[in-house]
XYZ file of C-alpha atoms in Angstrom:
776
model
C 0.000 0.000 0.000
C 1.295 3.433 -0.952
C 1.820 5.793 1.995
C 0.674 9.352 1.430
C 2.724 11.965 3.279
C 0.741 15.107 4.062
C 2.364 18.467 3.313
C 4.590 19.716 6.085
C 3.772 22.887 7.929
C 6.262 25.737 7.936
C 8.656 25.369 10.943
C 11.865 27.019 12.111
C 14.995 24.955 11.237
C 17.462 24.019 13.991
C 20.719 25.918 14.648
C 22.853 22.892 13.707
C 21.437 22.779 10.193
C 22.033 26.514 9.783
C 25.684 26.243 10.869
C 26.463 23.312 8.544
C 24.977 25.112 5.560
C 26.880 28.318 6.339
C 30.185 26.446 6.640
C 29.715 24.805 3.231
C 28.847 28.114 1.592
C 31.813 29.892 3.213
C 34.261 27.189 2.110
C 32.967 27.400 -1.462
C 33.279 31.182 -1.514
C 36.779 31.063 0.021
C 37.941 28.543 -2.553
C 36.644 30.657 -5.420
C 38.156 33.839 -3.999
C 41.570 32.212 -3.650
C 41.535 31.224 -7.307
C 40.587 34.745 -8.375
C 43.262 36.290 -6.160
C 46.026 33.992 -7.432
C 45.068 34.840 -11.033
C 45.071 38.566 -10.244
C 48.474 38.326 -8.521
C 49.927 36.718 -11.656
C 48.535 39.524 -13.810
C 49.980 42.177 -11.445
C 53.380 40.549 -11.510
C 53.319 40.655 -15.305
C 52.407 44.372 -15.207
C 55.319 45.077 -12.795
C 57.752 43.306 -15.129
C 56.526 45.348 -18.100
C 56.864 48.574 -16.053
C 60.469 47.719 -15.133
C 61.314 47.088 -18.798
C 59.820 50.431 -19.785
C 61.721 52.236 -17.000
C 65.007 50.625 -18.076
C 64.328 51.741 -21.634
C 63.672 55.339 -20.543
C 66.757 55.442 -18.288
C 68.956 54.469 -21.225
C 68.015 57.633 -23.122
C 70.684 59.972 -21.432
C 73.518 57.554 -22.440
C 72.971 58.359 -26.090
C 75.726 60.489 -27.618
C 75.376 64.223 -27.786
C 75.296 64.250 -31.583
C 72.492 61.738 -31.746
C 70.613 63.618 -29.069
C 70.980 66.909 -30.896
C 69.816 65.313 -34.127
C 66.821 63.666 -32.459
C 65.920 66.927 -30.717
C 66.156 68.868 -33.960
C 64.077 66.392 -35.905
C 61.416 65.311 -33.402
C 61.264 67.707 -30.426
C 57.611 66.887 -29.816
C 58.374 63.213 -29.241
C 61.140 63.958 -26.636
C 58.844 66.355 -24.734
C 56.147 63.722 -24.718
C 58.530 61.115 -23.292
C 59.761 63.526 -20.557
C 56.212 64.284 -19.511
C 55.236 60.607 -19.533
C 58.211 59.283 -17.466
C 57.197 60.577 -14.006
C 53.633 59.408 -14.503
C 54.716 55.842 -15.322
C 57.002 55.841 -12.306
C 54.087 56.949 -10.162
C 51.947 54.098 -11.508
C 54.756 51.613 -10.841
C 55.160 52.817 -7.230
C 51.435 52.616 -6.698
C 51.206 49.027 -7.939
C 54.348 48.067 -5.998
C 52.953 49.514 -2.758
C 52.325 46.943 -0.035
C 48.989 48.649 0.640
C 47.740 47.553 -2.802
C 45.863 44.268 -2.511
C 42.714 42.594 -3.836
C 40.933 42.262 -0.488
C 37.215 43.126 -0.692
C 37.577 46.072 1.696
C 40.714 47.472 0.122
C 40.320 50.744 -1.821
C 42.988 52.418 -3.905
C 42.368 55.273 -6.323
C 44.880 56.211 -9.023
C 44.738 59.622 -10.615
C 45.265 59.150 -14.374
C 44.686 62.775 -15.279
C 48.418 63.253 -15.458
C 48.678 60.863 -18.367
C 45.917 62.721 -20.140
C 47.682 66.013 -19.556
C 50.944 64.504 -20.794
C 49.412 63.117 -23.982
C 47.013 65.931 -24.900
C 48.633 69.316 -25.441
C 47.027 72.575 -24.503
C 46.069 73.437 -28.098
C 44.545 70.003 -28.573
C 42.708 70.401 -25.295
C 41.208 73.637 -26.519
C 40.119 71.995 -29.767
C 38.590 69.066 -27.873
C 36.678 71.414 -25.579
C 35.434 73.449 -28.514
C 34.236 70.303 -30.276
C 32.414 69.163 -27.149
C 30.715 72.533 -26.744
C 29.628 72.563 -30.382
C 28.259 69.026 -30.151
C 26.368 69.896 -26.956
C 24.884 72.979 -28.626
C 23.887 70.949 -31.691
C 22.226 68.251 -29.589
C 20.349 70.877 -27.579
C 19.219 72.536 -30.811
C 17.983 69.239 -32.265
C 16.193 68.399 -29.033
C 14.613 71.852 -29.050
C 13.389 71.348 -32.628
C 12.022 67.923 -31.706
C 10.272 69.319 -28.645
C 8.719 72.073 -30.784
C 7.356 69.533 -33.289
C 3.575 69.935 -33.536
C 2.592 66.348 -32.545
C 4.975 66.436 -29.553
C 3.651 69.794 -28.358
C 0.065 68.594 -28.787
C 0.803 65.426 -26.853
C 2.476 67.386 -24.010
C -0.478 69.774 -23.827
C -2.880 66.817 -23.635
C -0.871 65.322 -20.804
C -0.906 68.650 -18.918
C -4.681 68.912 -19.379
C -5.142 65.367 -18.115
C -2.954 66.157 -15.087
C -5.066 69.232 -14.281
C -8.267 67.172 -14.582
C -6.934 64.538 -12.190
C -5.851 67.194 -9.629
C -9.196 68.953 -9.864
C -11.013 65.685 -9.153
C -9.181 65.411 -5.784
C -8.180 61.794 -6.472
C -5.965 60.417 -3.745
C -5.706 56.646 -4.139
C -4.044 54.955 -7.189
C -7.405 53.425 -8.173
C -9.037 56.838 -8.297
C -6.135 58.248 -10.327
C -6.409 55.359 -12.822
C -10.175 55.888 -13.162
C -9.520 59.579 -13.758
C -7.081 58.780 -16.568
C -9.487 56.236 -18.065
C -12.410 58.680 -18.115
C -10.441 61.714 -19.244
C -11.276 63.550 -22.464
C -7.848 62.707 -23.873
C -8.397 58.945 -23.511
C -11.870 59.239 -25.061
C -10.334 60.866 -28.141
C -7.724 58.093 -28.366
C -10.467 55.468 -28.189
C -12.490 57.181 -30.905
C -9.410 57.336 -33.156
C -8.836 53.589 -32.833
C -12.518 52.888 -33.452
C -12.424 54.900 -36.673
C -9.423 52.859 -37.875
C -11.027 49.499 -37.097
C -14.536 50.533 -38.138
C -16.513 47.839 -39.968
C -18.100 48.747 -43.306
C -21.639 49.934 -42.949
C -22.780 47.959 -45.963
C -21.934 44.690 -44.169
C -24.738 45.241 -41.687
C -28.237 44.019 -42.157
C -27.551 41.216 -44.736
C -29.868 38.284 -43.938
C -28.271 34.835 -43.762
C -28.702 32.210 -46.463
C -31.610 29.835 -46.226
C -31.770 26.179 -47.251
C -33.201 26.679 -50.797
C -30.442 29.175 -51.593
C -27.718 26.810 -50.405
C -29.238 23.938 -52.410
C -29.507 26.142 -55.489
C -25.851 27.156 -55.234
C -24.788 23.532 -54.704
C -26.653 22.447 -57.844
C -25.205 25.406 -59.733
C -21.608 24.510 -58.818
C -22.216 20.791 -59.452
C -23.504 21.265 -63.011
C -20.257 19.962 -64.662
C -20.417 16.820 -62.518
C -24.144 16.373 -63.153
C -23.486 16.736 -66.876
C -21.023 13.852 -66.707
C -23.633 11.544 -65.175
C -26.302 12.433 -67.748
C -28.129 15.426 -66.232
C -27.896 18.153 -68.843
C -26.991 21.718 -67.982
C -30.399 23.110 -68.965
C -32.081 20.757 -66.508
C -29.771 21.792 -63.657
C -30.413 25.452 -64.501
C -34.169 24.860 -64.248
C -33.670 23.274 -60.824
C -31.712 26.342 -59.717
C -34.415 28.686 -61.014
C -37.178 26.762 -59.261
C -35.289 26.938 -55.945
C -34.588 30.643 -56.408
C -38.113 31.613 -57.450
C -39.449 31.057 -53.918
C -37.441 34.002 -52.600
C -36.684 35.972 -55.705
C -37.928 39.213 -54.196
C -35.827 38.642 -51.079
C -32.588 37.436 -52.626
C -30.750 40.742 -52.269
C -30.589 43.097 -49.305
C -32.262 46.445 -49.699
C -30.193 48.871 -51.741
C -28.218 46.218 -53.625
C -30.634 45.854 -56.532
C -28.542 48.258 -58.614
C -25.815 45.600 -58.821
C -27.944 43.202 -60.873
C -27.100 43.122 -64.564
C -30.417 41.920 -65.987
C -33.207 39.655 -64.897
C -31.117 36.508 -64.505
C -31.784 34.412 -61.426
C -28.412 32.698 -61.599
C -26.586 36.016 -61.525
C -28.822 37.129 -58.671
C -27.974 33.982 -56.750
C -24.231 34.479 -57.194
C -24.564 38.101 -56.120
C -26.567 37.003 -53.094
C -23.862 34.520 -52.060
C -21.144 37.135 -52.560
C -23.108 39.717 -50.536
C -23.485 37.384 -47.569
C -19.826 36.382 -47.650
C -18.748 39.997 -47.937
C -20.801 40.842 -44.846
C -18.908 38.165 -42.896
C -15.502 39.399 -44.071
C -14.690 36.072 -45.762
C -12.085 36.194 -48.540
C -11.444 33.038 -50.555
C -7.825 32.805 -51.731
C -7.644 29.307 -53.138
C -8.261 25.821 -51.893
C -6.460 22.614 -51.115
C -6.189 21.504 -54.734
C -5.329 24.816 -56.360
C -2.473 27.257 -56.271
C -3.889 30.752 -55.900
C -0.655 32.558 -56.679
C -0.082 33.308 -60.357
C 3.028 34.512 -62.024
C 3.110 38.217 -62.721
C 4.177 39.474 -66.094
C 7.832 40.524 -65.943
C 7.566 43.305 -68.525
C 4.972 45.360 -70.359
C 4.073 42.541 -72.811
C 2.074 39.398 -72.175
C 3.705 36.013 -72.784
C 2.085 33.261 -74.866
C 3.538 29.738 -74.815
C 2.374 27.355 -77.575
C 3.038 23.701 -76.738
C 2.588 21.049 -79.429
C 3.186 17.331 -79.909
C 5.123 17.280 -83.210
C 7.718 19.257 -85.101
C 9.088 19.693 -88.592
C 10.317 18.004 -90.726
C 7.445 15.676 -89.785
C 4.753 17.084 -92.089
C 1.750 16.574 -89.841
C -0.975 18.985 -88.756
C 0.260 19.332 -85.167
C 3.703 20.319 -86.474
C 2.639 22.793 -89.186
C -0.397 24.584 -87.759
C 1.092 25.556 -84.351
C 4.107 26.904 -86.232
C 1.926 29.249 -88.288
C -0.056 30.192 -85.193
C 3.122 31.243 -83.396
C 4.282 33.293 -86.392
C 1.014 35.223 -86.776
C 0.505 35.783 -83.043
C 4.025 37.202 -82.812
C 3.505 39.309 -85.933
C 1.227 41.733 -84.068
C 4.066 42.441 -81.576
C 1.494 42.823 -78.802
C 2.784 39.771 -76.948
C 5.918 37.658 -76.703
C 5.490 34.146 -78.129
C 7.346 30.907 -77.402
C 6.816 27.709 -79.412
C 7.645 24.572 -77.422
C 8.189 21.486 -79.625
C 9.426 17.945 -78.826
C 13.065 17.000 -79.239
C 13.679 13.414 -80.355
C 16.891 11.487 -79.925
C 18.603 10.426 -83.135
C 17.183 6.886 -82.992
C 13.622 8.274 -82.886
C 14.380 10.891 -85.547
C 15.256 8.107 -87.969
C 11.816 6.560 -87.368
C 9.791 9.782 -87.675
C 11.425 12.286 -90.019
C 11.231 11.661 -93.788
C 14.124 11.094 -96.186
C 16.463 10.007 -93.347
C 16.716 13.622 -92.182
C 18.244 13.942 -88.698
C 19.614 16.732 -86.499
C 22.542 16.611 -84.126
C 21.467 19.576 -81.990
C 18.305 21.594 -81.217
C 19.919 24.678 -82.775
C 20.261 22.853 -86.088
C 16.604 21.812 -86.088
C 15.487 25.324 -85.081
C 17.342 26.767 -88.085
C 15.589 24.267 -90.378
C 12.167 25.172 -88.924
C 12.696 28.925 -89.290
C 13.929 28.664 -92.881
C 10.965 26.489 -93.856
C 8.489 28.880 -92.223
C 9.916 32.149 -93.537
C 9.930 30.813 -97.099
C 6.154 30.398 -96.842
C 4.933 33.348 -94.775
C 7.115 35.930 -96.505
C 8.158 37.864 -93.385
C 10.775 37.652 -90.651
C 9.438 35.638 -87.742
C 10.034 36.973 -84.242
C 9.267 34.294 -81.693
C 11.272 31.900 -79.560
C 11.551 28.165 -80.272
C 12.258 25.864 -77.336
C 12.412 22.095 -77.021
C 11.180 19.573 -74.475
C 12.163 15.873 -74.314
C 9.913 13.525 -76.287
C 9.829 9.855 -77.253
C 8.182 8.259 -80.284
C 5.641 5.500 -79.603
C 5.438 2.984 -82.439
C 2.182 1.542 -81.100
C 0.436 4.913 -80.967
C 2.352 6.389 -83.933
C 2.830 9.625 -82.042
C 5.300 11.482 -79.841
C 4.761 11.408 -76.078
C 6.349 13.933 -73.682
C 9.054 12.662 -71.334
C 9.079 14.331 -67.921
C 7.249 17.450 -66.778
C 6.668 19.628 -69.851
C 5.712 22.686 -67.759
C 9.256 23.047 -66.412
C 10.551 24.038 -69.865
C 8.634 27.334 -69.727
C 10.368 29.689 -67.245
C 8.178 30.983 -64.436
C 8.703 34.577 -65.583
C 7.075 33.657 -68.942
C 4.290 31.480 -67.497
C 1.366 33.721 -68.425
C -0.811 32.221 -71.207
C -0.494 28.631 -72.449
C -1.908 27.185 -75.684
C -1.903 23.390 -75.614
C -2.112 21.875 -79.082
C -3.818 18.507 -78.469
C -4.295 18.956 -74.696
C -5.500 15.398 -74.155
C -2.433 14.009 -75.910
C -0.059 16.213 -73.890
C -1.663 15.234 -70.573
C -2.467 11.532 -70.907
C 0.649 10.627 -68.927
C 1.567 14.087 -67.613
C 3.368 13.765 -64.279
C 4.177 17.284 -63.214
C 2.742 20.636 -62.292
C -0.829 21.410 -63.224
C -0.966 23.763 -66.211
C -3.625 26.014 -64.683
C -1.551 26.318 -61.510
C 1.456 27.668 -63.368
C -0.285 29.748 -66.062
C -2.862 32.512 -65.761
C -4.925 31.254 -68.727
C -4.748 27.869 -70.488
C -6.381 27.157 -73.854
C -6.535 23.707 -75.425
C -6.971 23.085 -79.174
C -8.242 19.643 -80.187
C -6.705 18.462 -83.478
C -7.428 14.738 -83.599
C -10.500 12.533 -83.327
C -8.847 9.858 -81.209
C -12.070 7.976 -80.525
C -12.579 7.353 -84.251
C -9.078 5.898 -84.592
C -9.389 3.745 -81.473
C -12.715 2.230 -82.542
C -10.941 0.671 -85.520
C -8.546 -1.257 -83.300
C -9.065 -4.545 -81.473
C -11.502 -4.138 -78.552
C -11.987 -0.655 -79.895
C -15.382 -0.026 -78.274
C -14.040 -0.675 -74.761
C -10.868 1.308 -75.368
C -12.854 4.222 -76.810
C -15.095 4.262 -73.729
C -12.085 4.478 -71.415
C -10.240 7.057 -73.525
C -13.356 9.239 -73.715
C -13.477 9.594 -69.932
C -9.719 10.006 -69.639
C -9.874 12.857 -72.167
C -12.638 14.503 -70.136
C -10.537 14.037 -67.018
C -7.269 15.546 -68.221
C -8.706 18.443 -70.238
C -10.961 19.497 -67.384
C -8.062 19.353 -64.930
C -5.613 21.329 -67.082
C -7.566 23.723 -69.357
C -9.640 26.853 -68.820
C -11.036 26.792 -72.373
C -11.023 24.160 -75.118
C -11.424 24.880 -78.838
C -12.580 22.046 -81.111
C -11.738 22.512 -84.778
C -14.981 20.802 -85.761
C -17.939 18.983 -84.260
C -16.332 15.689 -85.281
C -14.244 15.735 -82.131
C -15.246 14.595 -78.665
C -17.414 17.023 -76.707
C -15.054 18.072 -73.903
C -15.724 20.247 -70.826
C -15.594 24.032 -71.430
C -15.314 23.471 -75.195
C -16.599 25.415 -78.204
C -16.430 24.562 -81.922
C -14.417 26.914 -84.104
C -11.940 26.452 -86.939
C -8.854 28.375 -85.789
C -6.606 27.067 -88.576
C -5.649 28.822 -91.790
C -3.767 27.799 -94.896
C -0.228 28.486 -95.891
C -0.099 31.867 -97.729
C 1.731 30.085 -100.511
C -1.463 28.199 -101.486
C -3.461 31.419 -101.693
C -0.810 32.864 -104.019
C -1.009 29.733 -106.189
C -4.775 30.168 -106.375
C -4.410 33.814 -107.419
C -1.898 32.823 -110.083
C -4.176 30.078 -111.463
C -7.174 32.459 -111.563
C -5.136 35.081 -113.440
C -4.002 32.495 -116.009
C -7.583 31.331 -116.520
C -8.694 34.902 -117.143
C -6.025 35.119 -119.838
C -7.550 32.073 -121.542
C -4.908 29.555 -120.504
C -5.773 25.978 -119.553
C -4.505 25.517 -116.014
C -6.153 22.188 -115.057
C -4.767 19.547 -117.387
C -5.009 16.619 -114.943
C -7.956 14.941 -113.266
C -8.419 13.754 -109.633
C -5.941 13.025 -106.864
C -5.693 12.393 -103.133
C -2.811 13.313 -100.821
C -2.318 12.131 -97.243
C -0.403 9.847 -94.941
C -0.914 6.321 -96.223
C -2.631 4.648 -93.302
C -6.082 3.083 -93.453
C -7.553 5.515 -90.924
C -6.693 8.570 -93.052
C -9.451 7.864 -95.593
C -7.820 5.154 -97.700
C -10.275 2.514 -96.463
C -13.294 4.622 -97.466
C -11.736 5.528 -100.825
C -10.879 1.929 -101.776
C -14.392 0.777 -100.821
C -16.106 3.515 -102.875
C -13.979 2.921 -105.958
C -14.455 -0.840 -105.736
C -18.223 -0.571 -105.250
C -18.763 1.820 -108.178
C -16.040 0.580 -110.477
C -18.498 0.173 -113.363
C -20.164 3.553 -112.737
C -16.810 5.288 -112.892
C -15.604 3.554 -116.015
C -12.600 5.324 -117.430
C -12.024 7.264 -114.221
C -8.377 7.364 -113.140
C -6.963 8.726 -109.880
C -3.483 9.411 -108.449
C -2.700 8.784 -104.750
C 0.243 10.549 -103.034
C 1.514 9.464 -99.631
C 3.858 7.458 -97.434
C 2.956 5.537 -94.309
C 2.927 2.344 -92.296
C 0.039 0.832 -94.295
C 1.387 1.758 -97.741
C 2.217 -1.790 -98.812
C -1.160 -3.176 -97.657
C -3.112 -0.359 -99.323
C -1.312 -0.827 -102.635
C -1.751 -4.604 -102.512
C -5.514 -4.257 -101.880
C -5.930 -1.813 -104.769
C -4.089 -4.099 -107.185
C -6.124 -7.078 -106.019
C -9.356 -5.191 -106.781
C -7.924 -3.975 -110.093
C -8.679 -0.317 -109.397
C -7.625 2.502 -111.704
C -5.349 4.226 -109.202
C -1.699 5.217 -109.397
C 0.435 5.329 -106.250
C 3.048 8.068 -105.885
C 5.463 8.972 -103.116
C 4.350 11.622 -100.673
C 5.256 15.241 -101.429
C 4.473 18.784 -100.378
C 1.005 19.864 -101.431
C 2.485 23.065 -102.878
C 4.722 21.100 -105.242
C 4.523 22.276 -108.869
C 3.541 18.802 -110.056
C 0.208 19.070 -108.183
C -0.892 22.493 -109.478
C -2.542 21.145 -112.649
C -4.904 18.715 -110.868
C -8.516 19.921 -110.949
C -10.268 17.694 -108.358
C -9.174 16.756 -104.831
C -11.100 13.759 -103.449
C -11.051 13.204 -99.692
C -13.552 10.601 -98.374
C -12.046 10.549 -94.853
C -14.446 10.726 -91.895
C -11.752 10.342 -89.225
C -10.238 13.778 -89.757
C -11.158 16.702 -87.524
C -10.373 19.376 -90.094
C -8.359 18.226 -93.076
C -5.582 20.689 -93.875
C -5.160 19.272 -97.375
C -8.830 20.056 -98.130
C -8.355 23.690 -97.137
C -5.176 23.898 -99.242
C -6.956 22.486 -102.306
C -9.752 25.062 -101.948
C -7.154 27.837 -101.583
C -5.587 26.771 -104.894
C -8.969 27.060 -106.636
C -9.639 23.318 -107.114
C -12.802 21.301 -106.744
C -13.061 19.302 -103.502
C -15.247 16.198 -103.215
C -15.724 15.177 -99.567
C -18.235 13.495 -97.276
C -21.131 15.337 -95.659
C -19.545 15.101 -92.228
C -19.044 17.477 -89.289
C -15.318 17.610 -90.083
C -16.152 19.284 -93.417
C -18.798 21.701 -92.145
C -16.443 24.710 -92.391
C -15.727 23.967 -96.091
C -19.359 23.579 -97.172
C -19.739 27.368 -97.390
C -17.351 27.408 -100.389
C -18.939 26.871 -103.825
C -16.095 24.598 -104.999
C -16.762 22.131 -102.149
C -19.017 19.259 -103.286
C -20.244 17.035 -100.456
C -21.961 13.646 -100.743
C -24.128 11.675 -98.319
C -24.306 8.264 -100.025
C -22.031 6.223 -102.254
C -24.290 6.921 -105.232
C -24.091 10.608 -104.458
C -20.296 10.226 -104.446
C -20.370 9.092 -108.072
C -22.584 12.041 -109.017
C -20.299 14.608 -107.377
C -17.170 13.123 -108.948
C -18.686 13.311 -112.430
C -19.862 16.886 -111.788
C -16.383 17.948 -110.733
C -14.645 16.204 -113.634
C -16.870 17.868 -116.225
C -17.218 21.333 -114.662
C -14.919 24.252 -113.948
C -14.229 25.554 -110.430
C -15.034 29.174 -109.559
C -12.224 31.571 -108.606
C -12.182 32.531 -104.911
C -13.540 35.918 -103.933
C -11.468 38.210 -101.645
C -13.819 37.380 -98.739
C -13.322 33.642 -99.284
C -9.562 34.081 -99.517
C -9.513 36.004 -96.230
C -11.663 33.348 -94.561
C -9.025 30.723 -95.427
C -6.059 32.897 -94.359
C -4.100 32.684 -91.128
C -4.939 36.325 -90.345
C -8.633 35.400 -90.119
C -7.843 32.191 -88.233
C -5.771 34.125 -85.689
C -8.596 36.611 -85.195
C -11.092 33.767 -84.640
C -8.709 32.131 -82.186
C -8.261 35.311 -80.130
C -12.032 35.811 -79.998
C -13.183 32.270 -79.169
C -10.388 31.510 -76.697
C -11.164 34.675 -74.671
C -7.601 35.721 -75.382
C -8.757 39.215 -76.307
C -10.150 39.688 -72.806
C -7.054 38.196 -71.173
C -4.604 40.271 -73.220
C -6.438 43.517 -72.478
C -6.813 42.781 -68.752
C -4.291 43.917 -66.140
C -1.026 42.059 -66.399
C -0.654 39.176 -64.043
C -4.230 39.575 -62.846
C -6.665 36.880 -61.844
C -7.497 34.712 -64.835
C -11.155 34.360 -63.894
C -13.300 37.436 -63.445
C -16.711 37.430 -61.842
C -19.695 38.391 -63.930
C -21.180 40.398 -61.072
C -20.408 44.075 -61.106
C -19.258 45.620 -57.855
C -18.162 42.470 -55.974
C -14.843 40.781 -56.666
C -14.039 37.102 -56.981
C -12.119 37.133 -53.710
C -15.320 37.345 -51.677
C -17.153 34.554 -53.501
C -17.558 31.021 -52.294
C -14.995 28.308 -53.073
C -15.925 26.969 -56.501
C -16.989 23.351 -56.256
C -16.078 22.769 -59.889
C -12.593 24.128 -59.238
C -12.181 21.808 -56.269
C -13.232 18.831 -58.421
C -10.789 19.874 -61.154
C -7.997 20.160 -58.619
C -8.772 16.770 -57.121
C -8.715 15.212 -60.614
C -5.314 16.770 -61.288
C -3.987 15.510 -57.951
C -5.290 11.992 -58.619
C -3.670 12.023 -62.054
C -0.358 13.141 -60.541
C -0.436 10.242 -58.083
C -1.360 7.637 -60.706
C 1.075 8.759 -63.401
C 3.916 8.709 -60.894
C 3.719 4.906 -60.696
C 5.588 3.118 -63.482
C 3.387 0.018 -63.214
C 0.202 2.059 -63.677
C 1.785 3.871 -66.616
C 2.754 0.598 -68.235
C -0.747 -0.846 -67.778
C -2.315 2.251 -69.357
C -0.086 2.049 -72.435
C 2.603 4.635 -71.718
C 5.975 4.228 -73.374
C 8.440 2.888 -70.769
C 10.775 5.541 -69.426
C 8.589 8.550 -70.293
C 7.910 9.630 -66.705
C 11.372 11.247 -66.739
C 13.704 12.125 -69.575
C 16.720 9.890 -70.081
C 20.467 10.454 -70.202
C 20.498 11.057 -73.971
C 17.988 13.883 -73.581
C 20.163 15.382 -70.855
C 23.145 15.418 -73.191
C 21.239 16.792 -76.194
C 19.346 19.521 -74.305
C 22.009 20.268 -71.652
C 19.704 19.242 -68.814
C 20.476 18.092 -65.314
C 19.580 14.440 -64.642
C 16.080 13.858 -63.207
C 17.619 12.698 -59.931
C 19.187 16.146 -59.536
C 16.147 18.098 -60.776
C 13.764 16.218 -58.474
C 15.814 14.509 -55.738
C 14.232 11.843 -53.543
C 15.375 12.166 -49.956
C 15.405 9.242 -47.534
C 13.863 9.400 -44.107
């Protein structure tokens, strides 16, 4: 059992305990004092020895010869006088320290007058100067203090203190409590309190705002969840009707009195958002970003905005994602309103041999940049002024495309991270393991070039793969893009997307069309050849549809002959199939569409339904040719041109081909030429991507502006859609960081980080140095 000892009462200790404690303390103090005294005695002995040495030195001065003395006196009389004055004072110090009365006992006192040394060192003239300097400094300090004391705030404060003192004396306060109460209730303290209240005063408009009720909260929840509801099959118009029905119950009470002037129209949704913002403003809440998002954006480093165009291919690979972003960069930079950077993939030499035509390879990025600029400037006709940068990429044979290796965002410096244009955003972000694009850039626009679902459906288990890819595309574009532009309605309907053709044609094709029209006006025959097709020779690029149509209507098109130009992985199989069916087609090697050998063809036939917006079709129209194509969303932009002949059935195909072969195409009007140009395409891009609003807004400002006038975004509620987007981006980052998950999803091995060859080619630090992994 534990014994509990009660607390002892305070008693007087015995005399024996007091004496033992005192003896221990005295012995400790005595021991310490002895050590201090022995150390001091050693220091004093050292001082005595130094004094003796100095005295011996001074006594040796008279033994110097008369000549030397006379010389020394003539040269330095001041030094000899100083020594003579200093000698008796040093002797006095020595005698004082040598005195037996000098000891370190606690009661011992000895005072040494050192004024003699001062008098010996400082001469009378110097003393006068020192005194004058001290008097001047004292006068200056007094003058400054007088100016400070006459300062208006100081004088006012002193007067207030005097008034408070008079008030306290007049109140006859005697005790400290009464004096404190007098100070607290004085007029001076009341004025101080009122000053602080005016500084910390709450805004008057924050008073009287009624709290939110349940229907309003439900309406706002449905409003913010509309993107998610759209994914599960509830259309946006239905969710808007739900919001309106919830808001209609209190429509007349949504806004506090006096705030009705802030409403821009009779829109319940805007009223609801204004209502939420009003309530949050009354509580002083300011939303500055959430868990998934980075609220800080890079500010623009100079007066111009910065536009970074990131694409998935580069010349000399003649594909749409290599050519069109190049023209976009040139024409955006031409206005000189913003700085432009084009970021293209760099392939190692082994991949270059697989991708680039005619065994063309480059040993350095500078060499490839020179090739790209020369090719571009030959076609646009002006000096291009934009920067070309490279990021590591690897070619995937299975996907027949280039995939980024590492974090692509790190190749745009933070000072230039303002506006990003992602050419093929889904392609760039399928396996993206790095910083979220919308976290680094103020505004991110995606441009969809390819109908991936149409290609995937043609593969084995295509329906299942297309279902998965569709949702992955929704996932990555929603997580990384503020706005998505689809070149045609043939592409997948992605979040925040609009349909607009933002591509133009090479100015060289428009010049060819003008030349052909001028020759026709002069009576010359410019179209001496019939029909042709040009494109990469793979089944998905329209060759399957073309072979089927020609084989089905072989008898209807008797005597019809056609030339096919292209190279590709399926070239041998396509040619073998055509020969087996005994079709009247001639196969040629692929070439530039602007080649002189193609000018004299009159009809361009393109039956492809997998394209999003066929560049070759636009080029053929620009050269003044007939175009026969399918009635398909990918060709909707071209149907406005009179030379575009579309068909809906295979029989209709035969009719349109015969019409084109027997007729003559119409020359393009100036309006039609402008519609096909890159100037018009750039203008459409700036308008539909909201780039005009971003470029004219304050530099480095918030990339999303509220629609409600008078209340800023900072006082609105956290956006549920933004939180979902951020969570999707975070989940993607976690999944794409695992090599096994990447391999299962079809990523090229080793694309999470760039390899050693990329480091050597691009002068990069190894990934282990860029992103070190520290142990615990």
